[in-house]
mmCIF file of C-alpha atoms in Angstrom:
data_model
loop_
_atom_site.group_PDB
_atom_site.id
_atom_site.type_symbol
_atom_site.label_atom_id
_atom_site.label_comp_id
_atom_site.label_asym_id
_atom_site.label_seq_id
_atom_site.Cartn_x
_atom_site.Cartn_y
_atom_site.Cartn_z
ATOM 1 C CA MET N 72 25.890 -182.710 89.361
ATOM 2 C CA VAL N 73 26.848 -178.821 88.735
ATOM 3 C CA ASP N 74 24.765 -177.139 86.214
ATOM 4 C CA TRP N 75 27.543 -175.221 84.818
ATOM 5 C CA ALA N 76 25.069 -173.505 82.277
ATOM 6 C CA GLN N 77 23.386 -171.878 85.056
ATOM 7 C CA VAL N 78 26.690 -171.064 86.708
ATOM 8 C CA ALA N 79 27.672 -169.166 83.237
ATOM 9 C CA SER N 80 24.316 -167.428 83.161
ATOM 10 C CA ASP N 81 24.783 -166.316 86.984
ATOM 11 C CA LEU N 82 28.206 -165.004 86.172
ATOM 12 C CA ASP N 83 27.025 -163.175 83.094
ATOM 13 C CA GLU N 84 24.102 -161.420 85.129
ATOM 14 C CA GLN N 85 25.744 -160.923 88.503
ATOM 15 C CA GLY N 86 29.501 -161.426 88.393
ATOM 16 C CA HIS N 87 28.923 -164.275 90.938
ATOM 17 C CA ALA N 88 27.415 -168.010 90.836
ATOM 18 C CA LEU N 89 26.415 -170.122 93.642
ATOM 19 C CA ILE N 90 27.394 -173.818 93.626
ATOM 20 C CA ARG N 91 25.356 -175.832 96.511
ATOM 21 C CA ALA N 92 26.981 -178.414 98.508
ATOM 22 C CA LEU N 93 29.911 -178.801 96.258
ATOM 23 C CA LEU N 94 31.993 -180.265 98.993
ATOM 24 C CA THR N 95 30.458 -182.884 101.677
ATOM 25 C CA PRO N 96 30.506 -182.056 105.411
ATOM 26 C CA GLU N 97 33.080 -184.737 105.974
ATOM 27 C CA GLN N 98 35.115 -182.829 103.388
ATOM 28 C CA CYS N 99 34.747 -179.773 105.003
ATOM 29 C CA ARG N 100 36.011 -180.725 108.320
ATOM 30 C CA SER N 101 38.883 -182.608 106.994
ATOM 31 C CA MET N 102 40.018 -179.671 105.090
ATOM 32 C CA ALA N 103 39.382 -177.117 107.954
ATOM 33 C CA ALA N 104 41.331 -179.371 110.371
ATOM 34 C CA LEU N 105 44.518 -178.797 108.366
ATOM 35 C CA TYR N 106 44.570 -175.330 109.513
ATOM 36 C CA ALA N 107 45.792 -176.284 112.902
ATOM 37 C CA GLY N 108 48.891 -178.124 111.763
ATOM 38 C CA ALA N 109 51.872 -177.552 110.092
ATOM 39 C CA GLY N 110 50.552 -179.088 106.755
ATOM 40 C CA PRO N 111 51.361 -178.472 103.082
ATOM 41 C CA PHE N 112 51.770 -174.467 103.558
ATOM 42 C CA ARG N 113 53.867 -172.072 102.103
ATOM 43 C CA SER N 114 53.236 -169.230 104.303
ATOM 44 C CA ARG N 115 50.987 -167.651 106.942
ATOM 45 C CA VAL N 116 49.521 -164.198 106.752
ATOM 46 C CA VAL N 117 47.859 -162.099 109.793
ATOM 47 C CA MET N 118 45.611 -159.761 108.053
ATOM 48 C CA GLU N 119 45.872 -157.081 110.650
ATOM 49 C CA ARG N 120 49.494 -156.915 110.231
ATOM 50 C CA HIS N 121 49.102 -155.817 106.519
ATOM 51 C CA GLY N 122 45.862 -153.872 106.805
ATOM 52 C CA PHE N 123 44.003 -156.432 105.242
ATOM 53 C CA GLY N 124 41.337 -156.738 108.326
ATOM 54 C CA ARG N 125 41.410 -159.137 111.001
ATOM 55 C CA GLY N 126 42.235 -162.888 110.890
ATOM 56 C CA GLU N 127 44.642 -165.127 109.108
ATOM 57 C CA TYR N 128 45.269 -167.294 106.178
ATOM 58 C CA LYS N 129 47.889 -169.989 105.106
ATOM 59 C CA TYR N 130 48.819 -170.413 101.294
ATOM 60 C CA PHE N 131 49.177 -174.239 100.183
ATOM 61 C CA ASP N 132 52.601 -175.308 98.819
ATOM 62 C CA HIS N 133 53.012 -178.078 96.621
ATOM 63 C CA PRO N 134 52.197 -181.028 96.850
ATOM 64 C CA MET N 135 48.787 -179.516 97.266
ATOM 65 C CA PRO N 136 46.206 -181.815 98.886
ATOM 66 C CA GLY N 137 44.270 -183.685 96.310
ATOM 67 C CA LEU N 138 41.088 -182.191 97.027
ATOM 68 C CA VAL N 139 42.497 -178.517 96.269
ATOM 69 C CA ALA N 140 44.473 -179.751 93.313
ATOM 70 C CA GLY N 141 41.700 -181.629 92.011
ATOM 71 C CA LEU N 142 39.062 -178.570 92.226
ATOM 72 C CA ARG N 143 41.624 -176.440 90.304
ATOM 73 C CA GLU N 144 42.166 -178.650 87.432
ATOM 74 C CA SER N 145 38.412 -179.636 87.084
ATOM 75 C CA VAL N 146 36.688 -176.374 87.522
ATOM 76 C CA TYR N 147 39.233 -174.664 85.387
ATOM 77 C CA PRO N 148 38.212 -175.970 82.092
ATOM 78 C CA ARG N 149 34.402 -174.831 82.840
ATOM 79 C CA LEU N 150 35.424 -171.413 83.385
ATOM 80 C CA ALA N 151 37.873 -170.705 80.788
ATOM 81 C CA PRO N 152 35.406 -170.457 77.945
ATOM 82 C CA ILE N 153 33.522 -167.667 80.272
ATOM 83 C CA ALA N 154 36.704 -165.906 80.871
ATOM 84 C CA ASN N 155 37.418 -165.909 77.193
ATOM 85 C CA ARG N 156 33.907 -164.614 76.302
ATOM 86 C CA TRP N 157 34.084 -161.835 78.870
ATOM 87 C CA ASN N 158 37.716 -160.590 77.702
ATOM 88 C CA GLU N 159 36.352 -160.607 74.258
ATOM 89 C CA ALA N 160 33.507 -158.695 75.247
ATOM 90 C CA MET N 161 35.636 -156.148 77.118
ATOM 91 C CA GLY N 162 38.137 -155.806 74.137
ATOM 92 C CA VAL N 163 40.878 -157.624 76.347
ATOM 93 C CA ASP N 164 43.520 -159.584 73.915
ATOM 94 C CA VAL N 165 44.275 -162.040 76.329
ATOM 95 C CA ARG N 166 42.847 -165.510 75.904
ATOM 96 C CA TYR N 167 43.084 -168.637 78.289
ATOM 97 C CA PRO N 168 44.049 -172.247 77.167
ATOM 98 C CA PRO N 169 41.452 -175.075 77.705
ATOM 99 C CA GLN N 170 43.643 -176.990 80.381
ATOM 100 C CA HIS N 171 44.806 -175.562 83.811
ATOM 101 C CA ALA N 172 48.114 -177.026 83.404
ATOM 102 C CA GLU N 173 48.767 -175.024 80.132
ATOM 103 C CA PHE N 174 47.847 -171.713 82.095
ATOM 104 C CA ILE N 175 50.202 -172.489 84.894
ATOM 105 C CA ALA N 176 52.866 -172.754 82.570
ATOM 106 C CA ARG N 177 52.195 -169.537 81.254
ATOM 107 C CA CYS N 178 52.402 -168.233 84.829
ATOM 108 C CA HIS N 179 55.537 -169.875 85.559
ATOM 109 C CA ALA N 180 56.908 -168.456 82.283
ATOM 110 C CA ALA N 181 56.071 -164.825 83.881
ATOM 111 C CA GLY N 182 57.799 -165.658 87.099
ATOM 112 C CA GLN N 183 54.530 -166.448 88.981
ATOM 113 C CA CYS N 184 55.478 -169.868 90.484
ATOM 114 C CA LYS N 185 54.005 -169.808 93.888
ATOM 115 C CA PRO N 186 50.680 -171.609 94.576
ATOM 116 C CA THR N 187 47.694 -169.622 95.634
ATOM 117 C CA PRO N 188 45.081 -171.620 96.791
ATOM 118 C CA LEU N 189 44.707 -171.010 100.650
ATOM 119 C CA LEU N 190 42.858 -171.726 103.902
ATOM 120 C CA LEU N 191 41.425 -168.747 105.738
ATOM 121 C CA GLN N 192 40.569 -168.718 109.466
ATOM 122 C CA TYR N 193 38.307 -166.308 111.352
ATOM 123 C CA GLY N 194 37.463 -165.658 114.989
ATOM 124 C CA PRO N 195 35.347 -163.285 116.867
ATOM 125 C CA GLY N 196 36.086 -159.867 115.951
ATOM 126 C CA ASP N 197 37.560 -160.745 112.626
ATOM 127 C CA TYR N 198 36.756 -159.754 109.287
ATOM 128 C CA ASN N 199 38.372 -159.403 105.625
ATOM 129 C CA CYS N 200 38.720 -155.944 103.967
ATOM 130 C CA LEU N 201 37.248 -155.867 100.121
ATOM 131 C CA HIS N 202 39.822 -156.439 98.021
ATOM 132 C CA GLN N 203 41.034 -158.333 94.620
ATOM 133 C CA ASP N 204 43.053 -161.392 94.450
ATOM 134 C CA LEU N 205 45.829 -160.085 91.967
ATOM 135 C CA TYR N 206 49.099 -161.794 92.153
ATOM 136 C CA GLY N 207 51.170 -160.628 88.896
ATOM 137 C CA GLU N 208 50.969 -159.924 85.291
ATOM 138 C CA GLN N 209 48.855 -163.226 84.486
ATOM 139 C CA VAL N 210 45.617 -163.031 86.102
ATOM 140 C CA PHE N 211 42.656 -165.553 85.420
ATOM 141 C CA PRO N 212 39.225 -163.444 85.822
ATOM 142 C CA LEU N 213 37.541 -166.061 87.891
ATOM 143 C CA GLN N 214 37.975 -167.750 91.279
ATOM 144 C CA MET N 215 36.196 -169.996 93.752
ATOM 145 C CA VAL N 216 35.626 -169.819 97.456
ATOM 146 C CA VAL N 217 34.398 -172.509 99.442
ATOM 147 C CA LEU N 218 32.631 -172.246 103.018
ATOM 148 C CA LEU N 219 33.943 -175.215 105.216
ATOM 149 C CA SER N 220 32.195 -173.986 108.428
ATOM 150 C CA GLU N 221 28.459 -173.918 109.191
ATOM 151 C CA PRO N 222 26.563 -170.461 109.582
ATOM 152 C CA GLU N 223 25.027 -170.347 113.224
ATOM 153 C CA ARG N 224 26.415 -173.560 114.167
ATOM 154 C CA ASP N 225 30.233 -172.885 113.885
ATOM 155 C CA PHE N 226 30.325 -169.144 113.722
ATOM 156 C CA SER N 227 27.779 -166.108 113.400
ATOM 157 C CA GLY N 228 28.013 -163.155 111.336
ATOM 158 C CA GLY N 229 31.012 -163.498 108.726
ATOM 159 C CA GLU N 230 28.989 -162.908 105.489
ATOM 160 C CA PHE N 231 30.649 -163.243 102.332
ATOM 161 C CA VAL N 232 30.092 -159.712 100.566
ATOM 162 C CA MET N 233 31.143 -158.247 97.144
ATOM 163 C CA THR N 234 30.779 -154.972 95.722
ATOM 164 C CA GLU N 235 30.164 -153.841 92.087
ATOM 165 C CA GLN N 236 31.334 -150.309 91.053
ATOM 166 C CA ARG N 237 29.700 -149.358 87.736
ATOM 167 C CA PRO N 238 31.194 -146.295 85.784
ATOM 168 C CA ARG N 239 29.207 -142.971 87.141
ATOM 169 C CA MET N 240 27.584 -144.868 89.595
ATOM 170 C CA GLN N 241 27.564 -145.949 93.444
ATOM 171 C CA SER N 242 28.684 -148.879 94.322
ATOM 172 C CA ARG N 243 26.113 -152.026 94.636
ATOM 173 C CA PRO N 244 26.371 -154.446 97.592
ATOM 174 C CA MET N 245 25.938 -157.966 97.432
ATOM 175 C CA VAL N 246 25.808 -160.500 100.160
ATOM 176 C CA LEU N 247 26.297 -164.461 98.910
ATOM 177 C CA PRO N 248 24.195 -166.648 101.130
ATOM 178 C CA LEU N 249 26.604 -169.594 101.650
ATOM 179 C CA ARG N 250 26.306 -172.819 104.099
ATOM 180 C CA GLN N 251 28.759 -175.538 104.623
ATOM 181 C CA GLY N 252 30.242 -177.009 101.549
ATOM 182 C CA ASP N 253 28.822 -174.360 99.270
ATOM 183 C CA ALA N 254 31.274 -172.791 96.871
ATOM 184 C CA ALA N 255 30.788 -169.247 94.921
ATOM 185 C CA VAL N 256 32.429 -168.776 91.960
ATOM 186 C CA ILE N 257 33.224 -164.797 91.504
ATOM 187 C CA ALA N 258 34.796 -162.436 89.341
ATOM 188 C CA VAL N 259 38.255 -161.570 90.339
ATOM 189 C CA HIS N 260 38.446 -157.930 89.355
ATOM 190 C CA HIS N 261 36.112 -157.051 86.168
ATOM 191 C CA ARG N 262 33.347 -158.373 84.084
ATOM 192 C CA PRO N 263 31.591 -156.916 81.276
ATOM 193 C CA VAL N 264 27.970 -155.661 81.523
ATOM 194 C CA GLN N 265 25.963 -154.738 78.331
ATOM 195 C CA GLY N 266 24.860 -151.190 77.902
ATOM 196 C CA THR N 267 23.054 -149.295 75.338
ATOM 197 C CA ARG N 268 26.311 -148.690 73.304
ATOM 198 C CA GLY N 269 27.817 -152.271 73.839
ATOM 199 C CA ALA N 270 29.468 -153.912 76.721
ATOM 200 C CA TYR N 271 31.422 -151.972 79.168
ATOM 201 C CA ARG N 272 33.815 -153.150 82.169
ATOM 202 C CA VAL N 273 32.953 -152.935 85.823
ATOM 203 C CA ASN N 274 35.059 -153.277 88.868
ATOM 204 C CA LEU N 275 34.254 -155.795 91.655
ATOM 205 C CA ARG N 276 35.657 -156.469 95.133
ATOM 206 C CA HIS N 277 34.967 -159.231 97.790
ATOM 207 C CA GLY N 278 35.530 -159.476 101.490
ATOM 208 C CA VAL N 279 33.945 -160.996 104.708
ATOM 209 C CA SER N 280 31.828 -159.205 107.386
ATOM 210 C CA LEU N 281 32.582 -159.095 111.124
ATOM 211 C CA VAL N 282 32.270 -162.669 112.518
ATOM 212 C CA ARG N 283 30.423 -162.187 115.650
ATOM 213 C CA SER N 284 31.084 -165.531 117.537
ATOM 214 C CA GLY N 285 32.862 -168.919 116.746
ATOM 215 C CA ARG N 286 35.493 -169.823 113.983
ATOM 216 C CA ARG N 287 35.016 -169.420 110.564
ATOM 217 C CA HIS N 288 37.177 -171.444 107.849
ATOM 218 C CA THR N 289 37.216 -171.156 103.902
ATOM 219 C CA LEU N 290 39.032 -172.670 101.101
ATOM 220 C CA GLY N 291 39.987 -170.170 98.322
ATOM 221 C CA ILE N 292 40.815 -171.634 95.074
ATOM 222 C CA ILE N 293 42.825 -169.110 92.721
ATOM 223 C CA PHE N 294 43.760 -170.246 89.299
ATOM 224 C CA HIS N 295 46.687 -168.219 88.695
ATOM 225 C CA ASP N 296 49.946 -168.611 90.742
ATOM 226 C CA ALA N 297 51.893 -165.633 92.211
ATOM 227 C CA THR N 298 55.282 -164.151 91.940
#
């Protein structure tokens, strides 16, 4: 059972929240095994070709695996109230509907019709540069990543990292200690932080440190679609 009140509190405090053992080891292995096949994918991206780092990932196509679609549909309603509260605090007019299907309809009306959930694969020497997953005008400000591999058994290194840049301050680094099946809910690009004169906006990025050995797989759940 996920303690969504704690998730909301952690997101407000840190810009990220951990959910332990969201997926079982069997679910993780089954999902990671999809990467080697043709599978339900629409495209494959080799990071080095685009200056994104080293490693690769594949975007799911419709129909997505039931586990992926189910996570998107079930987690979004828990996060939409947080997203709305954040936007209100930051003075952003956009509000998000209670159900994911309604938000996806908004994405499609804006020409964002390509699904964005993805599987990532890293080997020795691979890494993911700090980035933000923005795919068009319609952006849901929270996303989720699930580690499918077990650290120190399947791979070494490859820590999930984030940075937070506050105005007129140096960047704050964060390392999220994920185990197999753990999920991290993270801010996509901005979050509000309460200051002496009210809330102000901070900028966040995320990435993966150098994988030293083995193979690392991750599932990414992004709630907005892409152009």
